[in-house]
Tab-separated table of C-alpha atoms in Angstrom:
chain	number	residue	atom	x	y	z
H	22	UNK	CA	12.869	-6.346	2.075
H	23	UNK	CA	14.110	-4.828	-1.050
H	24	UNK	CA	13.925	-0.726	-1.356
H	25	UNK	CA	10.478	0.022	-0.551
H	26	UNK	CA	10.604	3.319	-3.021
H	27	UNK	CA	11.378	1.125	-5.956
H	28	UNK	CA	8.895	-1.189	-4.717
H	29	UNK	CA	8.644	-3.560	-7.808
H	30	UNK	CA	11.384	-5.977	-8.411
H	31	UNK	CA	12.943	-5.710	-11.709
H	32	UNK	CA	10.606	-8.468	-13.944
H	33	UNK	CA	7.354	-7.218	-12.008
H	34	UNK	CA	8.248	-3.691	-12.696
H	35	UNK	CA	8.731	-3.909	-16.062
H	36	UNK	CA	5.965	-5.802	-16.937
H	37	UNK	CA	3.804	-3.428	-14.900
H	38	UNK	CA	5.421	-0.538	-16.692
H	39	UNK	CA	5.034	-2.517	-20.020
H	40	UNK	CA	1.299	-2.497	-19.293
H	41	UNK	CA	0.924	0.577	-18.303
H	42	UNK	CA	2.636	1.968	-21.318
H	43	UNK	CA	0.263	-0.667	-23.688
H	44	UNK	CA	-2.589	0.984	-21.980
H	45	UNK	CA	-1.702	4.683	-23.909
H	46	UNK	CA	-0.451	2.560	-26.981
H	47	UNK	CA	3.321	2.865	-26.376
H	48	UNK	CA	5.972	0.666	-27.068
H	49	UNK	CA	7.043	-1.920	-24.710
H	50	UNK	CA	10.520	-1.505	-23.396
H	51	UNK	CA	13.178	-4.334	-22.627
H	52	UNK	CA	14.909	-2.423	-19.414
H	53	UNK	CA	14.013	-0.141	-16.842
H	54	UNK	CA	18.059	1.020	-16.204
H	55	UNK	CA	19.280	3.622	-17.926
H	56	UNK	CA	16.227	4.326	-20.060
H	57	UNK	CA	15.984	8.056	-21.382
H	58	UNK	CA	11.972	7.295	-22.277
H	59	UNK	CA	10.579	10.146	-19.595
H	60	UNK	CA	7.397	7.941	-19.991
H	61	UNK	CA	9.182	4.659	-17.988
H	62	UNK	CA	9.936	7.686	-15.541
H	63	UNK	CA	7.042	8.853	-15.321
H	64	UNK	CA	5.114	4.756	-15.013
H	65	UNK	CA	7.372	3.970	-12.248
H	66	UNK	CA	6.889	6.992	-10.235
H	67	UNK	CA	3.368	6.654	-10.498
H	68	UNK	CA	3.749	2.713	-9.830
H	69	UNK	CA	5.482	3.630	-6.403
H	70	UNK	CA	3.274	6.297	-5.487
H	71	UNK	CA	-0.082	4.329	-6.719
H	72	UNK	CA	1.208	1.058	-4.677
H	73	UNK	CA	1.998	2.901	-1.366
H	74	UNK	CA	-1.682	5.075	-1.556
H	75	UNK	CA	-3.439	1.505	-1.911
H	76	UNK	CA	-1.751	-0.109	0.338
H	77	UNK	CA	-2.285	2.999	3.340
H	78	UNK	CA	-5.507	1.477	3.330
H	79	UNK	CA	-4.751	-1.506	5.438
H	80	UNK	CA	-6.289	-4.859	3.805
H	81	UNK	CA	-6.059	-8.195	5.238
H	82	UNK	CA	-2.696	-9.265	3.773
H	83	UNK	CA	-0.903	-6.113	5.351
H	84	UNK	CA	-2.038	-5.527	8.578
H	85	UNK	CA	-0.301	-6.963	11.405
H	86	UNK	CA	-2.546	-7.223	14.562
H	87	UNK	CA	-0.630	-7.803	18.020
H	88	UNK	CA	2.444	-6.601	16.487
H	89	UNK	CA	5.631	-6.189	19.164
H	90	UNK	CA	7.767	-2.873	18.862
H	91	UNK	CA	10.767	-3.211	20.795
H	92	UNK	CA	12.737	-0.184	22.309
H	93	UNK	CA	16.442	-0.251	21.821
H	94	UNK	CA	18.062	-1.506	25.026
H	95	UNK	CA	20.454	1.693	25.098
H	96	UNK	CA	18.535	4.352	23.842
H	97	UNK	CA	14.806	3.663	24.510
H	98	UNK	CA	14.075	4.245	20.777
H	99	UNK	CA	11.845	2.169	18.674
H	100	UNK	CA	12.447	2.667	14.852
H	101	UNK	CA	9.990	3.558	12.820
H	102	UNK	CA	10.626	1.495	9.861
H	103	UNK	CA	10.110	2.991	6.561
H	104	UNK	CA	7.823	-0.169	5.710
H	105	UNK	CA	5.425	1.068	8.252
H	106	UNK	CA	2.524	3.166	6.317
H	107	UNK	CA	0.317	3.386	9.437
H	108	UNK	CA	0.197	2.225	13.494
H	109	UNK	CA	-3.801	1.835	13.875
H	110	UNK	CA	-3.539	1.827	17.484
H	111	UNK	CA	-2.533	4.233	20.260
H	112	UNK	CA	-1.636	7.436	20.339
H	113	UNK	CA	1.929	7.234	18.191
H	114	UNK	CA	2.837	8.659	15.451
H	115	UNK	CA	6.580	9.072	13.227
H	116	UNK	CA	9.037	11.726	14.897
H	117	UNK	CA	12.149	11.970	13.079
H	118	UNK	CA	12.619	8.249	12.047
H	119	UNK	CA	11.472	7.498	15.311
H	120	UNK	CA	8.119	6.175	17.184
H	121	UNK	CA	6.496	8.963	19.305
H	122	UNK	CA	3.837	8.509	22.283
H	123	UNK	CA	2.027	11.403	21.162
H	124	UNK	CA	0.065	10.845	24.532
H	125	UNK	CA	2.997	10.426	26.722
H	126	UNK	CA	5.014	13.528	25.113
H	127	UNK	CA	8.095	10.817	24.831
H	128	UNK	CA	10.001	9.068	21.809
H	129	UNK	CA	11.796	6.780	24.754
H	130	UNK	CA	9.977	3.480	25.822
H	131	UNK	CA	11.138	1.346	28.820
H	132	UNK	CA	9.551	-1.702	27.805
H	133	UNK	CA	7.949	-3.054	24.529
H	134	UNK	CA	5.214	-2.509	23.046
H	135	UNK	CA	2.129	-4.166	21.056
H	136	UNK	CA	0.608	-2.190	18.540
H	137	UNK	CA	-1.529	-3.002	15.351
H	138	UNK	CA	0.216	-1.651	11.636
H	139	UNK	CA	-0.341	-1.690	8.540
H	140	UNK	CA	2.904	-2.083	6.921
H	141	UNK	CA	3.863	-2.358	2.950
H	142	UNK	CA	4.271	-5.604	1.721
H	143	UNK	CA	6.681	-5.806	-1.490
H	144	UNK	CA	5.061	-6.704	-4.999
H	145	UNK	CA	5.087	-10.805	-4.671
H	146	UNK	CA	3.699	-11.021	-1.513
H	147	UNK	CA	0.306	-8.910	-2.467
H	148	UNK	CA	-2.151	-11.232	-3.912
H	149	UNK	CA	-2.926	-11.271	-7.690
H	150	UNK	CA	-5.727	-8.681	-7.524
H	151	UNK	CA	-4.179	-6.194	-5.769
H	152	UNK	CA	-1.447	-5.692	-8.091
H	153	UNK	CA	-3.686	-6.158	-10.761
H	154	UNK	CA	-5.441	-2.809	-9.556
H	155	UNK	CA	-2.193	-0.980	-8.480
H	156	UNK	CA	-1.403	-0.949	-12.237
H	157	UNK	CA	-4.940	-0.394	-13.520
H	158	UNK	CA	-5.215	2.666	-11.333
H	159	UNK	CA	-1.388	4.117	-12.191
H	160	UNK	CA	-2.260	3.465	-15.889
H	161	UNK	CA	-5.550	5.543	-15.602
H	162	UNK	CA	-3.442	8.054	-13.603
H	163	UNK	CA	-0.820	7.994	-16.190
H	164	UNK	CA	-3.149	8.526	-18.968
H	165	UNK	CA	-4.969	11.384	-17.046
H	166	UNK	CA	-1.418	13.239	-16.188
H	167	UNK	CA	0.192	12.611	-19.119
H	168	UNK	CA	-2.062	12.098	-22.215
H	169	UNK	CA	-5.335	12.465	-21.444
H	170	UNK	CA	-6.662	10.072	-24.381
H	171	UNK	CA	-10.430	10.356	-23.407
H	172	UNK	CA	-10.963	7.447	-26.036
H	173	UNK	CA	-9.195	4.710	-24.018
H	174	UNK	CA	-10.346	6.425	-20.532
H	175	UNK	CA	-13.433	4.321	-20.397
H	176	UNK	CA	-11.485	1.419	-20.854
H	177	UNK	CA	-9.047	2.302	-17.656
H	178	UNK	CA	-11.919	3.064	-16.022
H	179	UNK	CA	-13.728	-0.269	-16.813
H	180	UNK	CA	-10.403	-2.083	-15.982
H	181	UNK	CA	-9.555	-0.358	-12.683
H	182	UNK	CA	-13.571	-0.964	-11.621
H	183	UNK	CA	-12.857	-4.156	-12.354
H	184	UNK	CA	-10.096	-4.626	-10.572
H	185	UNK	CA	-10.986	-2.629	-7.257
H	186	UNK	CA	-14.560	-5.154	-7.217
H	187	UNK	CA	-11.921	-8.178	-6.770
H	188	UNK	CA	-10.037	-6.631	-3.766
H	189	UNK	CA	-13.453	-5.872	-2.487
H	190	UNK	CA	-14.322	-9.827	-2.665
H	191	UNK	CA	-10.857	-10.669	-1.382
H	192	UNK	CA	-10.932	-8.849	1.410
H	193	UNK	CA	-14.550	-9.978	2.340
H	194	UNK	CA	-13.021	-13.407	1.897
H	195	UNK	CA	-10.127	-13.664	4.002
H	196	UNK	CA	-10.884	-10.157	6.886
H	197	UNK	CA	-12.333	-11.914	8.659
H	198	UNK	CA	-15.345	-9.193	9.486
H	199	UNK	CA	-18.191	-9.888	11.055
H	200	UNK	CA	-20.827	-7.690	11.458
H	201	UNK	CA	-22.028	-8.624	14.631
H	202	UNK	CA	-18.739	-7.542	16.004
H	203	UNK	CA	-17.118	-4.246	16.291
H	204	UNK	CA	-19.825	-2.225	15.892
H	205	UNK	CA	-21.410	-0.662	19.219
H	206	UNK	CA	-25.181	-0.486	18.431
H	207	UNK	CA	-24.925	-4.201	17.200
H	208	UNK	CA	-22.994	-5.223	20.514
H	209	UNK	CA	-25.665	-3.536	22.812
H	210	UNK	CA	-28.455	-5.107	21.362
H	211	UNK	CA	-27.078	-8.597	21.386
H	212	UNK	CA	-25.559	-8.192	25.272
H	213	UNK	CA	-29.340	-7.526	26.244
């Protein structure tokens, strides 16, 4: 996986930046390197920190169920990887770059374990939607931050509506939820 702070490979990026700069009325630019524009700055920090917020939400594409974390046979230590945005089950958490049984008091593990995480996934490997509303969010961001155009607000706001509706229907698609299961009320009355 490429650098997960610079998230975007170079033609995604820049066409995400592109848009998000078309959104306020700017220019297009032709490179991200070496550009003075604070604006292209500004987009791809707000890219990076947009992408990792929505994807800290765990959807279907980036949570990995049953997932094995194995110790290093020397130290004990299990890395925590900085692709890892959240571990949805037990009692661990991130100590210094490490995995930490908050439970046990320990950052050592004898054996491996299985955990469920929701982990970033790089810019190609989200589907079409959800990068659609990773840059219709940052471009509503960046025009709130940075411009504050009210006129073209509504439009963002229409856009990023849109967007968020068709991770809604994606992830109702292909979660697999059912709402029979999981919830406790539900399972008691149907164990009768």
């Amino acid at each position: 996986m490429a650098s997960l702070e610079s998230f975007i490979e170079s033609d995604d990026e820049l066409s995400a930046v592109n848009d998000m700069l078309a959104a306020i009325g700017e220019s297009p630019v032709s490179s991200l390197e070496g550009d003075p524009n604070a604006d292209v700055a500004n987009c791809r920090r707000l890219l990076n920190q947009v992408n990792r917020e929505v994807q800290s939400k765990g959807w279907a594409f980036n949570i990995e169920e049953d997932a094995t974390l194995t110790p290093d046979s020397f130290s004990g230590l299990i890395n925590y990887l900085s692709d890892y945005l959240k571990i949805t089950t037990g009692n661990y958490s991130n100590r210094g770059g490490f995995l930490y049984d908050r439970a046990a008091k320990t950052d050592v593990f004898k054996d491996p374990i299985t955990v469920s995480l929701v982990r970033l996934r790089e810019y190609q490997e989200m589907p079409e939607c959800f990068r659609s509303y990773i840059v219709a969010k940052a471009s509503r961001r960046f025009n709130i931050r940075f411009f504050g155009a009210g006129e073209i607000e509504g439009s963002l706001q229409e856009q990023e509506a849109t967007a968020w509706a068709e991770c809604q229907e994606y992830e109702l698609d292909y979660g697999n939820y059912n709402m029979l299961d999981g919830d406790a009320w539900t399972g008691g009355r149907i164990s009768r």
